[in-house]
Amino acid sequence: METQSEERIEIGRETEPGAGLSGTKSSAIVEGINIVRTFKMGEVEVRALRGVTVSIRRGEFVAIMGPSGSGKTTLLNQLGILDTPTSGKVIVDSIDTSTLSDREKGKFRLYNLGYVFQDYALLPELTASENVYISLMMQGKSKAEYESSAAEILTAVGLGDRLSQLPSKMSGGQQQRVSIARALAHSPRVLFADEPCANLDSQTSKEVLDLFKKFNTELGQTIVMVTHEDWHAAYTDRVIRLKDGMLEQ
Ligand code: ADP
Ligand code: MG
């Protein structure tokens, strides 16, 4: 079982950049099947997700929306394999992630998935370039390879002139663009973003959403983004609406 799972993860490792984008656009790349996530707080049970079934197609840009506390972050964390559902399962690119050990999940995330968070989550003592290439380094790429990949993707997000700048010397919008570059550096099959514009003004939010849209339309990057701003929905192909831990309607 262990060996079998390892092999399947290795498939992700051997593929060429963007290989996760192969196949027809209509095929599912992420499937959440009847996901329940309950948090136990002493005697109290919080039912954050009460049986959610969703399917994200390859190349789609999907928004997850709903009121505060409706379960958006919890759902994103299940689909992004950052958390384990109480019941139900998540299938990513035909791999049933419930069969993976924690170690295998870590490796699967490193090679196949990318994340953007509202607080950027950059390492403050590392430069923009170092923040971006750290995951490529962990994948065992050569120094020349990871440095040039970082420069290339930072240029693509408009920060080609700030490779050696520290996050503390950058605006919020610039830091978020570094985190987008980091999330995309290894050509993930799916990019997950949790309220990526929550700390940004509307002009800077627009720039970040334009970037997502560009990577989605030009590279076919699959994106799943949590947001509570209605105007963000216009950038996406589809909205998944949550209410009280369930799909709305
Ligand atoms: P949203 O992102 O839509 O605001 P969340 O997914 O963060 O909502 O939370 C959904 C519900 O689950 C809320 O009631 C929240 O308090 C609860 N919840 C989320 N994470 C935890 C946790 N780690 N422990 C306990 N309760 C949690
Ligand atoms: Mg949230």
Short mmCIF file of C-alpha atoms and ligand atoms in Angstrom, two decimals:
data_model
loop_
_atom_site.label_atom_id
_atom_site.label_comp_id
_atom_site.label_asym_id
_atom_site.label_seq_id
_atom_site.Cartn_x
_atom_site.Cartn_y
_atom_site.Cartn_z
CA MET A 1 0.00 0.00 0.00
CA GLU A 2 2.77 2.38 1.06
CA THR A 3 4.77 1.60 -2.09
CA GLN A 4 1.75 1.99 -4.32
CA SER A 5 0.96 5.45 -2.92
CA GLU A 6 4.61 6.51 -3.27
CA GLU A 7 4.54 5.52 -6.91
CA ARG A 8 1.47 7.54 -7.57
CA ILE A 9 3.05 10.60 -5.97
CA GLU A 10 6.15 10.08 -8.08
CA ILE A 11 3.97 10.49 -11.14
CA GLY A 12 3.53 14.11 -10.07
CA ARG A 13 7.27 14.50 -9.70
CA GLU A 14 8.22 13.21 -13.11
CA THR A 15 5.75 15.20 -15.15
CA GLU A 16 6.81 18.30 -17.05
CA PRO A 17 5.75 21.73 -15.82
CA GLY A 18 2.12 22.27 -16.70
CA ALA A 19 1.56 18.56 -17.18
CA GLY A 20 -1.18 18.77 -14.60
CA LEU A 21 -3.01 20.87 -17.13
CA SER A 22 -3.18 18.09 -19.69
CA GLY A 23 -6.40 16.29 -20.37
CA THR A 24 -9.70 17.82 -21.29
CA LYS A 25 -10.90 20.94 -19.59
CA SER A 26 -14.12 19.25 -18.58
CA SER A 27 -12.44 16.53 -16.51
CA ALA A 28 -12.44 16.89 -12.73
CA ILE A 29 -9.12 17.71 -11.10
CA VAL A 30 -10.39 18.08 -7.53
CA GLU A 31 -13.39 16.23 -6.16
CA GLY A 32 -14.72 16.56 -2.65
CA ILE A 33 -17.18 13.80 -1.89
CA ASN A 34 -19.64 14.22 0.96
CA ILE A 35 -17.14 16.08 3.12
CA VAL A 36 -17.99 16.41 6.80
CA ARG A 37 -15.63 18.30 9.12
CA THR A 38 -16.50 18.52 12.77
CA PHE A 39 -14.34 20.32 15.32
CA LYS A 40 -14.54 19.13 18.92
CA MET A 41 -14.18 21.94 21.45
CA GLY A 42 -14.40 20.13 24.78
CA GLU A 43 -18.06 19.11 25.07
CA VAL A 44 -19.13 21.21 22.11
CA GLU A 45 -19.06 20.03 18.51
CA VAL A 46 -18.80 22.60 15.74
CA ARG A 47 -20.06 21.19 12.46
CA ALA A 48 -18.07 23.35 10.05
CA LEU A 49 -18.96 21.23 6.98
CA ARG A 50 -22.03 19.01 6.94
CA GLY A 51 -21.68 16.93 3.80
CA VAL A 52 -20.34 18.96 0.90
CA THR A 53 -19.84 17.48 -2.55
CA VAL A 54 -18.00 19.62 -5.10
CA SER A 55 -16.09 19.05 -8.29
CA ILE A 56 -13.52 21.43 -9.76
CA ARG A 57 -12.71 20.97 -13.43
CA ARG A 58 -9.24 21.26 -14.92
CA GLY A 59 -8.54 24.84 -15.95
CA GLU A 60 -11.44 26.31 -13.96
CA PHE A 61 -11.19 29.46 -11.82
CA VAL A 62 -13.70 28.89 -9.04
CA ALA A 63 -14.72 31.14 -6.15
CA ILE A 64 -15.92 29.79 -2.82
CA MET A 65 -18.22 32.37 -1.25
CA GLY A 66 -20.53 32.67 1.73
CA PRO A 67 -20.94 34.52 5.01
CA SER A 68 -18.26 34.58 7.67
CA GLY A 69 -18.25 31.26 9.52
CA SER A 70 -20.02 29.40 6.71
CA GLY A 71 -17.09 27.00 6.27
CA LYS A 72 -15.17 28.51 3.34
CA THR A 73 -11.70 28.15 4.87
CA THR A 74 -12.55 24.71 6.21
CA LEU A 75 -13.64 23.58 2.73
CA LEU A 76 -10.55 25.06 1.06
CA ASN A 77 -8.34 23.28 3.61
CA GLN A 78 -10.00 19.95 2.81
CA LEU A 79 -9.74 20.40 -0.97
CA GLY A 80 -6.13 21.58 -0.57
CA ILE A 81 -5.18 18.57 1.62
CA LEU A 82 -4.14 20.87 4.47
CA ASP A 83 -6.63 19.16 6.79
CA THR A 84 -8.33 15.78 7.00
CA PRO A 85 -12.13 15.51 6.83
CA THR A 86 -14.03 13.82 9.65
CA SER A 87 -15.70 11.79 6.90
CA GLY A 88 -15.88 11.88 3.14
CA LYS A 89 -12.96 12.05 0.77
CA VAL A 90 -11.00 14.31 -1.53
CA ILE A 91 -9.69 13.10 -4.86
CA VAL A 92 -7.02 15.15 -6.63
CA ASP A 93 -6.12 14.23 -10.20
CA SER A 94 -7.52 10.71 -9.66
CA ILE A 95 -5.55 10.19 -6.44
CA ASP A 96 -7.71 9.37 -3.43
CA THR A 97 -5.86 11.44 -0.85
CA SER A 98 -7.48 9.58 2.04
CA THR A 99 -5.14 6.67 1.23
CA LEU A 100 -2.00 8.80 1.75
CA SER A 101 -0.02 8.93 5.00
CA ASP A 102 0.80 12.35 6.49
CA ARG A 103 4.29 12.15 5.01
CA GLU A 104 2.91 11.30 1.59
CA LYS A 105 0.42 14.15 1.85
CA GLY A 106 3.29 16.54 2.59
CA LYS A 107 5.15 15.36 -0.46
CA PHE A 108 2.00 15.49 -2.57
CA ARG A 109 1.43 19.12 -1.56
CA LEU A 110 5.05 20.07 -2.25
CA TYR A 111 4.95 18.77 -5.81
CA ASN A 112 1.34 19.27 -6.85
CA LEU A 113 -0.39 22.07 -4.98
CA GLY A 114 0.16 25.78 -4.38
CA TYR A 115 -1.27 28.08 -1.71
CA VAL A 116 -1.86 31.79 -1.24
CA PHE A 117 -3.05 33.09 2.13
CA GLN A 118 -4.48 36.44 3.16
CA ASP A 119 -1.48 37.30 5.34
CA TYR A 120 1.03 36.35 2.56
CA ALA A 121 2.89 33.97 4.93
CA LEU A 122 6.32 34.93 3.60
CA LEU A 123 9.44 34.15 5.61
CA PRO A 124 10.61 37.61 6.77
CA GLU A 125 14.34 36.87 6.82
CA LEU A 126 14.36 35.60 3.22
CA THR A 127 14.45 37.71 0.05
CA ALA A 128 11.64 37.59 -2.53
CA SER A 129 13.67 35.19 -4.64
CA GLU A 130 14.52 32.90 -1.69
CA ASN A 131 10.89 32.82 -0.57
CA VAL A 132 9.92 31.70 -4.07
CA TYR A 133 12.58 29.06 -4.67
CA ILE A 134 12.54 27.36 -1.27
CA SER A 135 10.02 24.73 -2.44
CA LEU A 136 12.00 24.11 -5.64
CA MET A 137 15.11 23.65 -3.50
CA MET A 138 13.21 21.14 -1.35
CA GLN A 139 12.30 19.30 -4.55
CA GLY A 140 16.02 18.85 -5.21
CA LYS A 141 16.34 21.18 -8.19
CA SER A 142 19.80 22.59 -8.93
CA LYS A 143 20.75 26.11 -7.78
CA ALA A 144 20.87 27.39 -11.37
CA GLU A 145 17.45 25.88 -12.03
CA TYR A 146 15.70 27.22 -8.94
CA GLU A 147 17.26 30.67 -9.20
CA SER A 148 16.25 31.11 -12.82
CA SER A 149 12.74 29.72 -12.16
CA ALA A 150 12.29 32.19 -9.29
CA ALA A 151 13.48 35.11 -11.44
CA GLU A 152 11.16 34.06 -14.25
CA ILE A 153 8.03 33.76 -12.13
CA LEU A 154 8.79 36.93 -10.14
CA THR A 155 9.13 38.74 -13.47
CA ALA A 156 5.77 37.31 -14.53
CA VAL A 157 4.13 38.86 -11.45
CA GLY A 158 5.85 42.21 -12.12
CA LEU A 159 8.62 41.96 -9.52
CA GLY A 160 11.60 41.18 -11.74
CA ASP A 161 13.45 44.16 -10.30
CA ARG A 162 12.97 43.12 -6.66
CA LEU A 163 14.48 39.64 -6.51
CA SER A 164 16.73 40.37 -3.55
CA GLN A 165 14.33 42.58 -1.60
CA LEU A 166 13.09 41.54 1.85
CA PRO A 167 9.30 41.34 2.41
CA SER A 168 9.48 44.08 5.06
CA LYS A 169 10.60 46.52 2.36
CA MET A 170 7.58 45.76 0.17
CA SER A 171 3.96 46.92 0.09
CA GLY A 172 1.16 44.46 0.89
CA GLY A 173 0.35 44.09 -2.80
CA GLN A 174 3.98 43.34 -3.64
CA GLN A 175 4.22 40.79 -0.81
CA GLN A 176 1.08 39.09 -2.07
CA ARG A 177 2.57 38.94 -5.56
CA VAL A 178 5.68 37.27 -4.11
CA SER A 179 3.42 34.73 -2.42
CA ILE A 180 1.60 34.12 -5.73
CA ALA A 181 4.98 33.60 -7.42
CA ARG A 182 5.93 31.16 -4.68
CA ALA A 183 2.65 29.28 -5.06
CA LEU A 184 3.11 28.96 -8.83
CA ALA A 185 6.88 28.36 -9.06
CA HIS A 186 6.53 24.56 -9.24
CA SER A 187 3.62 24.63 -11.74
CA PRO A 188 1.05 23.19 -9.31
CA ARG A 189 -1.93 21.27 -10.59
CA VAL A 190 -4.17 23.46 -8.45
CA LEU A 191 -3.68 26.86 -6.83
CA PHE A 192 -5.66 27.42 -3.62
CA ALA A 193 -6.14 30.95 -2.31
CA ASP A 194 -7.90 31.91 0.94
CA GLU A 195 -9.11 35.52 0.82
CA PRO A 196 -5.94 36.65 -0.99
CA CYS A 197 -7.19 40.26 -1.18
CA ALA A 198 -8.52 40.57 2.37
CA ASN A 199 -5.69 42.90 3.44
CA LEU A 200 -5.45 44.86 0.19
CA ASP A 201 -7.18 48.02 -1.03
CA SER A 202 -9.49 47.67 -4.02
CA GLN A 203 -6.96 48.85 -6.64
CA THR A 204 -4.33 46.39 -5.36
CA SER A 205 -6.98 43.68 -5.10
CA LYS A 206 -7.79 44.26 -8.75
CA GLU A 207 -4.12 43.83 -9.68
CA VAL A 208 -3.94 40.54 -7.77
CA LEU A 209 -7.17 39.27 -9.35
CA ASP A 210 -5.92 40.31 -12.80
CA LEU A 211 -2.81 38.20 -12.15
CA PHE A 212 -4.89 35.17 -11.17
CA LYS A 213 -7.01 35.68 -14.27
CA LYS A 214 -3.89 35.92 -16.44
CA PHE A 215 -2.45 32.66 -15.11
CA ASN A 216 -5.86 31.04 -15.50
CA THR A 217 -6.50 32.10 -19.10
CA GLU A 218 -2.93 32.06 -20.45
CA LEU A 219 -1.62 28.94 -18.72
CA GLY A 220 -4.86 27.13 -17.92
CA GLN A 221 -3.98 27.27 -14.23
CA THR A 222 -6.76 25.77 -12.10
CA ILE A 223 -7.58 28.15 -9.22
CA VAL A 224 -9.85 27.74 -6.21
CA MET A 225 -10.24 31.04 -4.35
CA VAL A 226 -12.17 31.89 -1.20
CA THR A 227 -13.57 35.42 -1.14
CA HIS A 228 -16.45 37.28 0.45
CA GLU A 229 -16.39 40.23 -1.97
CA ASP A 230 -19.17 39.96 -4.56
CA TRP A 231 -17.24 41.91 -7.20
CA HIS A 232 -14.45 39.28 -7.16
CA ALA A 233 -16.88 36.72 -8.60
CA ALA A 234 -16.71 38.47 -12.00
CA TYR A 235 -13.10 37.26 -12.38
CA THR A 236 -14.07 33.63 -11.92
CA ASP A 237 -15.84 31.01 -14.03
CA ARG A 238 -18.15 29.82 -11.26
CA VAL A 239 -19.12 30.42 -7.65
CA ILE A 240 -19.60 27.70 -5.05
CA ARG A 241 -21.81 29.18 -2.32
CA LEU A 242 -21.72 27.93 1.24
CA LYS A 243 -24.15 28.57 4.05
CA ASP A 244 -23.90 27.00 7.50
CA GLY A 245 -21.47 24.36 6.29
CA MET A 246 -23.57 23.25 3.33
CA LEU A 247 -23.86 24.17 -0.32
CA GLU A 248 -26.47 26.86 -0.65
CA GLN A 249 -29.89 25.83 -2.14
P1 ADP B 1 -15.23 30.95 6.99
O1 ADP B 1 -13.89 30.75 6.38
O2 ADP B 1 -16.37 30.80 6.04
O3 ADP B 1 -15.34 32.23 7.74
P2 ADP B 1 -14.45 28.72 8.69
O4 ADP B 1 -14.29 27.58 7.76
O5 ADP B 1 -13.21 29.39 9.17
O6 ADP B 1 -15.46 29.79 8.06
O7 ADP B 1 -15.24 28.23 9.97
C1 ADP B 1 -16.46 27.51 9.91
C2 ADP B 1 -16.91 27.18 11.31
O8 ADP B 1 -16.01 26.25 11.88
C3 ADP B 1 -16.95 28.38 12.25
O9 ADP B 1 -18.02 28.21 13.15
C4 ADP B 1 -15.62 28.28 12.97
O10 ADP B 1 -15.70 28.89 14.23
C5 ADP B 1 -15.42 26.79 13.06
N1 ADP B 1 -14.00 26.41 13.07
C6 ADP B 1 -13.12 26.55 12.04
N2 ADP B 1 -11.90 26.08 12.36
C7 ADP B 1 -12.01 25.64 13.63
C8 ADP B 1 -11.09 25.03 14.56
N3 ADP B 1 -9.83 24.78 14.22
N4 ADP B 1 -11.55 24.70 15.78
C9 ADP B 1 -12.84 24.94 16.13
N5 ADP B 1 -13.74 25.49 15.33
C10 ADP B 1 -13.35 25.85 14.08
MG MG B 2 -12.17 31.95 6.28
#
